[in-house]
Amino acid sequence: MLPYFELREIPIGGGRSIAAFGLLVAVGVIVGMRFAQSRARTLGVPEDEINVAIAWALIAGFLGSHLVVLITEPQATMHGIRSLAEFWSGMSSFGGFFGALVGLALYFNRRRRVWLVEADILVQALVLGWIFGRLGCTLVHDHIGSPSSFLLAIRFPDTPRHDLGLYEFLYTVLVLTPAVFLLNRHPRRPGTTIWVVALLYAPARFLADFLRHTDLPAPDVRYFGLTPAQYACILLAAIGLGLARRLTFDPPVSRS
């Protein structure tokens, strides 16, 4: 098992500090943006277009990630109306995914364009940025799991437990990121990255959510035995399967 280590604040001098999680999220956003801009240049996507798409995805993604927490976790609204503005006080990964999807759909539908190329780029950028976000989750331990003697369990102060942030960090580094770079070795039909990443991520996340704790205060909300994230996994897998089928059997569609 792994030793317990926590890093919530990073001293910056003068008696001040910066939140480790927030810093890593910011780094992840910057890394993802830089990758998306580089990849867009490689594929001939105009710089201004990918930058606007990134902005729509980020704004809608952060908004969606917070709103889902407020809707599915009643304790998140205990501070009243103030909690609506404090997006950092609660974020849902799937809320962010689907929020970004809605934002991109609104942007590109207004332009009456097929946007699978841009979506592929942004999904790849998300995977790279996800490394830093889940590293932040690992350092602050905000996804504590059930007690376990598993090899990668962490010796928390009360008892050894799963740490789902750590597991997803490792899965992103060892599975999702290599998949992105393998996909980019050869030209692929636009949309391929979307369905590949969806079908790699959804089953792993669905199974991991069964390891969430139920013996500590404020356990994750469950509906008919499943967490909201697990229902989102089912939807994500359906989207991945549907897109894979469409790209396999339907003729290519022009972007213009």
mmCIF file of N, CA, C and O in Angstrom, residues 148-242:
data_model
loop_
_atom_site.group_PDB
_atom_site.id
_atom_site.type_symbol
_atom_site.label_atom_id
_atom_site.label_comp_id
_atom_site.label_asym_id
_atom_site.label_seq_id
_atom_site.Cartn_x
_atom_site.Cartn_y
_atom_site.Cartn_z
ATOM 1 N N SER A 148 -9.766 -0.662 1.969
ATOM 2 C CA SER A 148 -9.224 -1.680 1.071
ATOM 3 C C SER A 148 -7.796 -2.033 1.468
ATOM 4 O O SER A 148 -7.070 -1.217 2.047
ATOM 5 N N SER A 149 -7.396 -3.248 1.128
ATOM 6 C CA SER A 149 -6.005 -3.667 1.292
ATOM 7 C C SER A 149 -5.329 -3.804 -0.075
ATOM 8 O O SER A 149 -4.298 -4.458 -0.210
ATOM 9 N N PHE A 150 -5.907 -3.189 -1.089
ATOM 10 C CA PHE A 150 -5.378 -3.237 -2.449
ATOM 11 C C PHE A 150 -3.962 -2.658 -2.488
ATOM 12 O O PHE A 150 -3.593 -1.782 -1.700
ATOM 13 N N LEU A 151 -3.166 -3.132 -3.427
ATOM 14 C CA LEU A 151 -1.771 -2.720 -3.555
ATOM 15 C C LEU A 151 -1.629 -1.200 -3.666
ATOM 16 O O LEU A 151 -0.686 -0.616 -3.108
ATOM 17 N N LEU A 152 -2.545 -0.546 -4.385
ATOM 18 C CA LEU A 152 -2.455 0.898 -4.599
ATOM 19 C C LEU A 152 -3.328 1.700 -3.640
ATOM 20 O O LEU A 152 -3.472 2.918 -3.811
ATOM 21 N N ALA A 153 -3.905 1.044 -2.656
ATOM 22 C CA ALA A 153 -4.670 1.778 -1.645
ATOM 23 C C ALA A 153 -3.737 2.681 -0.857
ATOM 24 O O ALA A 153 -2.534 2.424 -0.758
ATOM 25 N N ILE A 154 -4.292 3.750 -0.313
ATOM 26 C CA ILE A 154 -3.499 4.712 0.449
ATOM 27 C C ILE A 154 -3.796 4.554 1.935
ATOM 28 O O ILE A 154 -4.952 4.383 2.341
ATOM 29 N N ARG A 155 -2.754 4.651 2.746
ATOM 30 C CA ARG A 155 -2.920 4.514 4.193
ATOM 31 C C ARG A 155 -3.448 5.833 4.774
ATOM 32 O O ARG A 155 -2.688 6.638 5.326
ATOM 33 N N PHE A 156 -4.742 6.037 4.631
ATOM 34 C CA PHE A 156 -5.360 7.228 5.214
ATOM 35 C C PHE A 156 -5.264 7.151 6.738
ATOM 36 O O PHE A 156 -5.055 6.066 7.306
ATOM 37 N N PRO A 157 -5.410 8.294 7.441
ATOM 38 C CA PRO A 157 -5.278 8.296 8.898
ATOM 39 C C PRO A 157 -6.188 7.309 9.611
ATOM 40 O O PRO A 157 -5.808 6.756 10.648
ATOM 41 N N ASP A 158 -7.400 7.067 9.058
ATOM 42 C CA ASP A 158 -8.312 6.142 9.744
ATOM 43 C C ASP A 158 -8.064 4.692 9.360
ATOM 44 O O ASP A 158 -8.002 3.800 10.204
ATOM 45 N N THR A 159 -7.861 4.445 8.055
ATOM 46 C CA THR A 159 -7.662 3.076 7.566
ATOM 47 C C THR A 159 -7.244 3.143 6.100
ATOM 48 O O THR A 159 -7.521 4.142 5.411
ATOM 49 N N PRO A 160 -6.568 2.132 5.574
ATOM 50 C CA PRO A 160 -6.231 2.129 4.143
ATOM 51 C C PRO A 160 -7.497 2.157 3.285
ATOM 52 O O PRO A 160 -8.460 1.445 3.559
ATOM 53 N N ARG A 161 -7.471 2.992 2.253
ATOM 54 C CA ARG A 161 -8.641 3.162 1.394
ATOM 55 C C ARG A 161 -8.226 3.333 -0.066
ATOM 56 O O ARG A 161 -7.096 3.724 -0.368
ATOM 57 N N HIS A 162 -9.192 3.041 -0.942
ATOM 58 C CA HIS A 162 -9.020 3.405 -2.341
ATOM 59 C C HIS A 162 -8.989 4.931 -2.441
ATOM 60 O O HIS A 162 -9.639 5.625 -1.662
ATOM 61 N N ASP A 163 -8.247 5.438 -3.420
ATOM 62 C CA ASP A 163 -8.274 6.864 -3.762
ATOM 63 C C ASP A 163 -8.592 6.954 -5.245
ATOM 64 O O ASP A 163 -7.743 6.685 -6.098
ATOM 65 N N LEU A 164 -9.830 7.316 -5.567
ATOM 66 C CA LEU A 164 -10.270 7.277 -6.961
ATOM 67 C C LEU A 164 -9.581 8.340 -7.810
ATOM 68 O O LEU A 164 -9.439 8.168 -9.023
ATOM 69 N N GLY A 165 -9.167 9.452 -7.174
ATOM 70 C CA GLY A 165 -8.411 10.448 -7.916
ATOM 71 C C GLY A 165 -7.087 9.886 -8.398
ATOM 72 O O GLY A 165 -6.664 10.113 -9.540
ATOM 73 N N LEU A 166 -6.416 9.137 -7.526
ATOM 74 C CA LEU A 166 -5.153 8.495 -7.898
ATOM 75 C C LEU A 166 -5.368 7.491 -9.020
ATOM 76 O O LEU A 166 -4.599 7.464 -9.995
ATOM 77 N N TYR A 167 -6.393 6.664 -8.911
ATOM 78 C CA TYR A 167 -6.640 5.651 -9.940
ATOM 79 C C TYR A 167 -6.894 6.294 -11.298
ATOM 80 O O TYR A 167 -6.394 5.830 -12.332
ATOM 81 N N GLU A 168 -7.680 7.385 -11.291
ATOM 82 C CA GLU A 168 -7.988 8.016 -12.576
ATOM 83 C C GLU A 168 -6.768 8.751 -13.127
ATOM 84 O O GLU A 168 -6.574 8.807 -14.353
ATOM 85 N N PHE A 169 -5.958 9.307 -12.254
ATOM 86 C CA PHE A 169 -4.697 9.919 -12.691
ATOM 87 C C PHE A 169 -3.829 8.875 -13.404
ATOM 88 O O PHE A 169 -3.310 9.114 -14.503
ATOM 89 N N LEU A 170 -3.671 7.711 -12.782
ATOM 90 C CA LEU A 170 -2.854 6.657 -13.382
ATOM 91 C C LEU A 170 -3.465 6.161 -14.694
ATOM 92 O O LEU A 170 -2.744 5.908 -15.674
ATOM 93 N N TYR A 171 -4.784 6.019 -14.736
ATOM 94 C CA TYR A 171 -5.452 5.544 -15.947
ATOM 95 C C TYR A 171 -5.264 6.551 -17.089
ATOM 96 O O TYR A 171 -5.053 6.166 -18.243
ATOM 97 N N THR A 172 -5.327 7.839 -16.753
ATOM 98 C CA THR A 172 -5.141 8.863 -17.771
ATOM 99 C C THR A 172 -3.723 8.839 -18.326
ATOM 100 O O THR A 172 -3.505 8.940 -19.536
ATOM 101 N N VAL A 173 -2.742 8.684 -17.435
ATOM 102 C CA VAL A 173 -1.340 8.667 -17.850
ATOM 103 C C VAL A 173 -1.001 7.407 -18.642
ATOM 104 O O VAL A 173 -0.314 7.465 -19.667
ATOM 105 N N LEU A 174 -1.503 6.262 -18.188
ATOM 106 C CA LEU A 174 -1.081 4.981 -18.749
ATOM 107 C C LEU A 174 -1.946 4.476 -19.902
ATOM 108 O O LEU A 174 -1.497 3.647 -20.694
ATOM 109 N N VAL A 175 -3.184 4.965 -20.002
ATOM 110 C CA VAL A 175 -4.090 4.455 -21.035
ATOM 111 C C VAL A 175 -4.572 5.562 -21.976
ATOM 112 O O VAL A 175 -4.379 5.482 -23.200
ATOM 113 N N LEU A 176 -5.201 6.598 -21.434
ATOM 114 C CA LEU A 176 -5.821 7.609 -22.289
ATOM 115 C C LEU A 176 -4.791 8.429 -23.069
ATOM 116 O O LEU A 176 -4.956 8.671 -24.269
ATOM 117 N N THR A 177 -3.734 8.861 -22.389
ATOM 118 C CA THR A 177 -2.728 9.681 -23.077
ATOM 119 C C THR A 177 -1.998 8.900 -24.174
ATOM 120 O O THR A 177 -1.853 9.413 -25.294
ATOM 121 N N PRO A 178 -1.523 7.675 -23.920
ATOM 122 C CA PRO A 178 -0.932 6.909 -25.024
ATOM 123 C C PRO A 178 -1.907 6.701 -26.181
ATOM 124 O O PRO A 178 -1.489 6.710 -27.350
ATOM 125 N N ALA A 179 -3.188 6.509 -25.872
ATOM 126 C CA ALA A 179 -4.177 6.330 -26.939
ATOM 127 C C ALA A 179 -4.239 7.561 -27.835
ATOM 128 O O ALA A 179 -4.333 7.441 -29.069
ATOM 129 N N VAL A 180 -4.173 8.753 -27.235
ATOM 130 C CA VAL A 180 -4.202 9.989 -28.016
ATOM 131 C C VAL A 180 -3.020 10.050 -28.980
ATOM 132 O O VAL A 180 -3.173 10.345 -30.174
ATOM 133 N N PHE A 181 -1.843 9.764 -28.474
ATOM 134 C CA PHE A 181 -0.657 9.860 -29.338
ATOM 135 C C PHE A 181 -0.622 8.752 -30.390
ATOM 136 O O PHE A 181 -0.128 8.970 -31.507
ATOM 137 N N LEU A 182 -1.159 7.593 -30.064
ATOM 138 C CA LEU A 182 -1.245 6.537 -31.071
ATOM 139 C C LEU A 182 -2.221 6.920 -32.181
ATOM 140 O O LEU A 182 -1.965 6.665 -33.365
ATOM 141 N N LEU A 183 -3.330 7.533 -31.808
ATOM 142 C CA LEU A 183 -4.307 7.966 -32.807
ATOM 143 C C LEU A 183 -3.717 9.002 -33.750
ATOM 144 O O LEU A 183 -4.101 9.083 -34.929
ATOM 145 N N ASN A 184 -2.791 9.821 -33.254
ATOM 146 C CA ASN A 184 -2.226 10.896 -34.062
ATOM 147 C C ASN A 184 -1.060 10.441 -34.943
ATOM 148 O O ASN A 184 -0.530 11.238 -35.715
ATOM 149 N N ARG A 185 -0.683 9.176 -34.829
ATOM 150 C CA ARG A 185 0.435 8.693 -35.653
ATOM 151 C C ARG A 185 0.043 8.587 -37.120
ATOM 152 O O ARG A 185 0.900 8.673 -38.005
ATOM 153 N N HIS A 186 -1.244 8.372 -37.395
ATOM 154 C CA HIS A 186 -1.726 8.248 -38.762
ATOM 155 C C HIS A 186 -3.022 9.037 -38.901
ATOM 156 O O HIS A 186 -3.751 9.227 -37.928
ATOM 157 N N PRO A 187 -3.332 9.522 -40.109
ATOM 158 C CA PRO A 187 -4.590 10.237 -40.321
ATOM 159 C C PRO A 187 -5.794 9.356 -39.965
ATOM 160 O O PRO A 187 -5.819 8.170 -40.304
ATOM 161 N N ARG A 188 -6.749 9.921 -39.286
ATOM 162 C CA ARG A 188 -7.964 9.199 -38.903
ATOM 163 C C ARG A 188 -9.180 9.984 -39.382
ATOM 164 O O ARG A 188 -9.123 11.200 -39.573
ATOM 165 N N ARG A 189 -10.265 9.284 -39.526
ATOM 166 C CA ARG A 189 -11.504 9.961 -39.886
ATOM 167 C C ARG A 189 -11.917 10.876 -38.733
ATOM 168 O O ARG A 189 -11.871 10.468 -37.566
ATOM 169 N N PRO A 190 -12.302 12.128 -39.030
ATOM 170 C CA PRO A 190 -12.720 13.038 -37.961
ATOM 171 C C PRO A 190 -13.803 12.422 -37.079
ATOM 172 O O PRO A 190 -14.768 11.839 -37.566
ATOM 173 N N GLY A 191 -13.624 12.539 -35.778
ATOM 174 C CA GLY A 191 -14.557 11.959 -34.821
ATOM 175 C C GLY A 191 -14.024 10.697 -34.175
ATOM 176 O O GLY A 191 -14.584 10.231 -33.174
ATOM 177 N N THR A 192 -12.950 10.159 -34.710
ATOM 178 C CA THR A 192 -12.408 8.904 -34.179
ATOM 179 C C THR A 192 -11.948 9.055 -32.735
ATOM 180 O O THR A 192 -12.216 8.201 -31.889
ATOM 181 N N THR A 193 -11.239 10.141 -32.455
ATOM 182 C CA THR A 193 -10.762 10.352 -31.087
ATOM 183 C C THR A 193 -11.916 10.391 -30.097
ATOM 184 O O THR A 193 -11.818 9.857 -28.986
ATOM 185 N N ILE A 194 -13.016 11.008 -30.494
ATOM 186 C CA ILE A 194 -14.157 11.165 -29.586
ATOM 187 C C ILE A 194 -14.658 9.801 -29.136
ATOM 188 O O ILE A 194 -14.804 9.533 -27.936
ATOM 189 N N TRP A 195 -14.934 8.913 -30.098
ATOM 190 C CA TRP A 195 -15.538 7.638 -29.704
ATOM 191 C C TRP A 195 -14.524 6.715 -29.024
ATOM 192 O O TRP A 195 -14.888 5.955 -28.124
ATOM 193 N N VAL A 196 -13.250 6.802 -29.436
ATOM 194 C CA VAL A 196 -12.239 5.957 -28.787
ATOM 195 C C VAL A 196 -12.073 6.350 -27.323
ATOM 196 O O VAL A 196 -12.099 5.499 -26.419
ATOM 197 N N VAL A 197 -11.913 7.642 -27.050
ATOM 198 C CA VAL A 197 -11.742 8.105 -25.673
ATOM 199 C C VAL A 197 -13.000 7.842 -24.850
ATOM 200 O O VAL A 197 -12.932 7.425 -23.687
ATOM 201 N N ALA A 198 -14.169 8.050 -25.461
ATOM 202 C CA ALA A 198 -15.421 7.794 -24.741
ATOM 203 C C ALA A 198 -15.529 6.339 -24.311
ATOM 204 O O ALA A 198 -15.895 6.038 -23.164
ATOM 205 N N LEU A 199 -15.174 5.427 -25.211
ATOM 206 C CA LEU A 199 -15.310 4.005 -24.901
ATOM 207 C C LEU A 199 -14.172 3.485 -24.020
ATOM 208 O O LEU A 199 -14.311 2.433 -23.400
ATOM 209 N N LEU A 200 -13.084 4.205 -23.959
ATOM 210 C CA LEU A 200 -12.020 3.848 -23.008
ATOM 211 C C LEU A 200 -12.342 4.364 -21.606
ATOM 212 O O LEU A 200 -12.086 3.686 -20.602
ATOM 213 N N TYR A 201 -12.907 5.571 -21.536
ATOM 214 C CA TYR A 201 -13.116 6.207 -20.245
ATOM 215 C C TYR A 201 -14.375 5.723 -19.534
ATOM 216 O O TYR A 201 -14.352 5.446 -18.330
ATOM 217 N N ALA A 202 -15.476 5.613 -20.269
ATOM 218 C CA ALA A 202 -16.775 5.332 -19.636
ATOM 219 C C ALA A 202 -16.778 4.027 -18.827
ATOM 220 O O ALA A 202 -17.203 4.036 -17.656
ATOM 221 N N PRO A 203 -16.337 2.891 -19.366
ATOM 222 C CA PRO A 203 -16.377 1.660 -18.567
ATOM 223 C C PRO A 203 -15.481 1.725 -17.333
ATOM 224 O O PRO A 203 -15.853 1.243 -16.256
ATOM 225 N N ALA A 204 -14.285 2.318 -17.491
ATOM 226 C CA ALA A 204 -13.365 2.405 -16.354
ATOM 227 C C ALA A 204 -13.947 3.258 -15.247
ATOM 228 O O ALA A 204 -13.881 2.899 -14.060
ATOM 229 N N ARG A 205 -14.529 4.393 -15.612
ATOM 230 C CA ARG A 205 -15.113 5.274 -14.591
ATOM 231 C C ARG A 205 -16.347 4.631 -13.962
ATOM 232 O O ARG A 205 -16.588 4.761 -12.758
ATOM 233 N N PHE A 206 -17.147 3.938 -14.763
ATOM 234 C CA PHE A 206 -18.343 3.270 -14.240
ATOM 235 C C PHE A 206 -17.967 2.278 -13.150
ATOM 236 O O PHE A 206 -18.570 2.249 -12.069
ATOM 237 N N LEU A 207 -16.956 1.462 -13.415
ATOM 238 C CA LEU A 207 -16.538 0.455 -12.436
ATOM 239 C C LEU A 207 -15.882 1.099 -11.215
ATOM 240 O O LEU A 207 -16.088 0.664 -10.079
ATOM 241 N N ALA A 208 -15.092 2.136 -11.437
ATOM 242 C CA ALA A 208 -14.396 2.786 -10.322
ATOM 243 C C ALA A 208 -15.371 3.385 -9.324
ATOM 244 O O ALA A 208 -15.090 3.413 -8.119
ATOM 245 N N ASP A 209 -16.522 3.847 -9.795
ATOM 246 C CA ASP A 209 -17.474 4.488 -8.881
ATOM 247 C C ASP A 209 -18.061 3.515 -7.860
ATOM 248 O O ASP A 209 -18.591 3.946 -6.832
ATOM 249 N N PHE A 210 -17.962 2.219 -8.123
ATOM 250 C CA PHE A 210 -18.407 1.245 -7.117
ATOM 251 C C PHE A 210 -17.467 1.221 -5.912
ATOM 252 O O PHE A 210 -17.811 0.660 -4.874
ATOM 253 N N LEU A 211 -16.287 1.822 -6.058
ATOM 254 C CA LEU A 211 -15.311 1.839 -4.974
ATOM 255 C C LEU A 211 -15.456 3.069 -4.078
ATOM 256 O O LEU A 211 -14.698 3.227 -3.124
ATOM 257 N N ARG A 212 -16.413 3.938 -4.366
ATOM 258 C CA ARG A 212 -16.593 5.143 -3.545
ATOM 259 C C ARG A 212 -17.044 4.753 -2.139
ATOM 260 O O ARG A 212 -17.739 3.756 -1.945
ATOM 261 N N HIS A 213 -16.665 5.569 -1.180
ATOM 262 C CA HIS A 213 -16.970 5.236 0.219
ATOM 263 C C HIS A 213 -18.460 5.387 0.520
ATOM 264 O O HIS A 213 -19.166 6.194 -0.089
ATOM 265 N N THR A 214 -18.916 4.604 1.471
ATOM 266 C CA THR A 214 -20.279 4.724 2.000
ATOM 267 C C THR A 214 -20.269 4.788 3.522
ATOM 268 O O THR A 214 -21.330 4.883 4.144
ATOM 269 N N ASP A 215 -19.064 4.737 4.123
ATOM 270 C CA ASP A 215 -18.960 4.679 5.578
ATOM 271 C C ASP A 215 -18.495 5.986 6.206
ATOM 272 O O ASP A 215 -18.309 6.064 7.416
ATOM 273 N N LEU A 216 -18.299 7.026 5.390
ATOM 274 C CA LEU A 216 -17.873 8.324 5.885
ATOM 275 C C LEU A 216 -19.001 9.341 5.726
ATOM 276 O O LEU A 216 -19.956 9.097 4.969
ATOM 277 N N PRO A 217 -18.926 10.476 6.419
ATOM 278 C CA PRO A 217 -19.954 11.507 6.252
ATOM 279 C C PRO A 217 -20.050 11.987 4.805
ATOM 280 O O PRO A 217 -19.068 11.976 4.060
ATOM 281 N N ALA A 218 -21.243 12.415 4.404
ATOM 282 C CA ALA A 218 -21.504 12.956 3.065
ATOM 283 C C ALA A 218 -21.075 12.015 1.951
ATOM 284 O O ALA A 218 -20.276 12.384 1.075
ATOM 285 N N PRO A 219 -21.564 10.772 1.939
ATOM 286 C CA PRO A 219 -21.236 9.879 0.816
ATOM 287 C C PRO A 219 -21.874 10.382 -0.475
ATOM 288 O O PRO A 219 -22.808 11.195 -0.456
ATOM 289 N N ASP A 220 -21.362 9.916 -1.587
ATOM 290 C CA ASP A 220 -21.927 10.325 -2.876
ATOM 291 C C ASP A 220 -23.382 9.902 -2.982
ATOM 292 O O ASP A 220 -23.758 8.798 -2.572
ATOM 293 N N VAL A 221 -24.182 10.787 -3.554
ATOM 294 C CA VAL A 221 -25.595 10.493 -3.759
ATOM 295 C C VAL A 221 -25.739 9.333 -4.735
ATOM 296 O O VAL A 221 -25.017 9.246 -5.739
ATOM 297 N N ARG A 222 -26.666 8.441 -4.454
ATOM 298 C CA ARG A 222 -26.934 7.310 -5.351
ATOM 299 C C ARG A 222 -28.417 7.244 -5.665
ATOM 300 O O ARG A 222 -29.256 7.482 -4.798
ATOM 301 N N TYR A 223 -28.711 6.906 -6.898
ATOM 302 C CA TYR A 223 -30.086 6.736 -7.347
ATOM 303 C C TYR A 223 -30.230 5.322 -7.890
ATOM 304 O O TYR A 223 -29.558 4.964 -8.861
ATOM 305 N N PHE A 224 -31.054 4.514 -7.223
ATOM 306 C CA PHE A 224 -31.230 3.100 -7.590
ATOM 307 C C PHE A 224 -29.882 2.380 -7.607
ATOM 308 O O PHE A 224 -29.603 1.550 -8.470
ATOM 309 N N GLY A 225 -29.025 2.719 -6.647
ATOM 310 C CA GLY A 225 -27.763 2.024 -6.482
ATOM 311 C C GLY A 225 -26.599 2.544 -7.304
ATOM 312 O O GLY A 225 -25.477 2.063 -7.156
ATOM 313 N N LEU A 226 -26.835 3.532 -8.167
ATOM 314 C CA LEU A 226 -25.771 4.066 -9.006
ATOM 315 C C LEU A 226 -25.577 5.559 -8.740
ATOM 316 O O LEU A 226 -26.530 6.267 -8.423
ATOM 317 N N THR A 227 -24.340 6.028 -8.890
ATOM 318 C CA THR A 227 -24.057 7.448 -8.740
ATOM 319 C C THR A 227 -24.468 8.188 -10.015
ATOM 320 O O THR A 227 -24.582 7.574 -11.093
ATOM 321 N N PRO A 228 -24.667 9.514 -9.930
ATOM 322 C CA PRO A 228 -24.951 10.277 -11.151
ATOM 323 C C PRO A 228 -23.868 10.078 -12.213
ATOM 324 O O PRO A 228 -24.173 10.034 -13.416
ATOM 325 N N ALA A 229 -22.613 9.954 -11.790
ATOM 326 C CA ALA A 229 -21.528 9.753 -12.750
ATOM 327 C C ALA A 229 -21.678 8.440 -13.496
ATOM 328 O O ALA A 229 -21.319 8.341 -14.678
ATOM 329 N N GLN A 230 -22.200 7.423 -12.831
ATOM 330 C CA GLN A 230 -22.372 6.132 -13.508
ATOM 331 C C GLN A 230 -23.457 6.214 -14.579
ATOM 332 O O GLN A 230 -23.320 5.613 -15.646
ATOM 333 N N TYR A 231 -24.525 6.963 -14.303
ATOM 334 C CA TYR A 231 -25.528 7.171 -15.352
ATOM 335 C C TYR A 231 -24.929 7.969 -16.505
ATOM 336 O O TYR A 231 -25.228 7.710 -17.685
ATOM 337 N N ALA A 232 -24.069 8.940 -16.177
ATOM 338 C CA ALA A 232 -23.398 9.707 -17.227
ATOM 339 C C ALA A 232 -22.466 8.814 -18.042
ATOM 340 O O ALA A 232 -22.314 9.000 -19.250
ATOM 341 N N CYS A 233 -21.851 7.829 -17.390
ATOM 342 C CA CYS A 233 -20.992 6.871 -18.103
ATOM 343 C C CYS A 233 -21.799 6.087 -19.136
ATOM 344 O O CYS A 233 -21.317 5.821 -20.248
ATOM 345 N N ILE A 234 -23.001 5.682 -18.753
ATOM 346 C CA ILE A 234 -23.858 4.949 -19.689
ATOM 347 C C ILE A 234 -24.175 5.811 -20.902
ATOM 348 O O ILE A 234 -24.115 5.358 -22.055
ATOM 349 N N LEU A 235 -24.502 7.092 -20.640
ATOM 350 C CA LEU A 235 -24.786 8.018 -21.739
ATOM 351 C C LEU A 235 -23.555 8.238 -22.604
ATOM 352 O O LEU A 235 -23.639 8.227 -23.838
ATOM 353 N N LEU A 236 -22.389 8.406 -21.974
ATOM 354 C CA LEU A 236 -21.151 8.623 -22.727
ATOM 355 C C LEU A 236 -20.811 7.410 -23.584
ATOM 356 O O LEU A 236 -20.399 7.550 -24.744
ATOM 357 N N ALA A 237 -20.988 6.209 -23.039
ATOM 358 C CA ALA A 237 -20.722 4.996 -23.812
ATOM 359 C C ALA A 237 -21.675 4.899 -25.001
ATOM 360 O O ALA A 237 -21.270 4.490 -26.100
ATOM 361 N N ALA A 238 -22.937 5.277 -24.792
ATOM 362 C CA ALA A 238 -23.905 5.248 -25.888
ATOM 363 C C ALA A 238 -23.507 6.236 -26.988
ATOM 364 O O ALA A 238 -23.617 5.930 -28.190
ATOM 365 N N ILE A 239 -23.037 7.420 -26.588
ATOM 366 C CA ILE A 239 -22.572 8.399 -27.569
ATOM 367 C C ILE A 239 -21.372 7.842 -28.339
ATOM 368 O O ILE A 239 -21.293 7.952 -29.570
ATOM 369 N N GLY A 240 -20.443 7.221 -27.617
ATOM 370 C CA GLY A 240 -19.270 6.644 -28.265
ATOM 371 C C GLY A 240 -19.636 5.546 -29.252
ATOM 372 O O GLY A 240 -19.129 5.505 -30.378
ATOM 373 N N LEU A 241 -20.530 4.654 -28.834
ATOM 374 C CA LEU A 241 -20.947 3.565 -29.725
ATOM 375 C C LEU A 241 -21.694 4.098 -30.941
ATOM 376 O O LEU A 241 -21.492 3.625 -32.068
ATOM 377 N N GLY A 242 -22.558 5.090 -30.699
ATOM 378 C CA GLY A 242 -23.316 5.656 -31.811
ATOM 379 C C GLY A 242 -22.414 6.338 -32.821
ATOM 380 O O GLY A 242 -22.587 6.178 -34.039
#
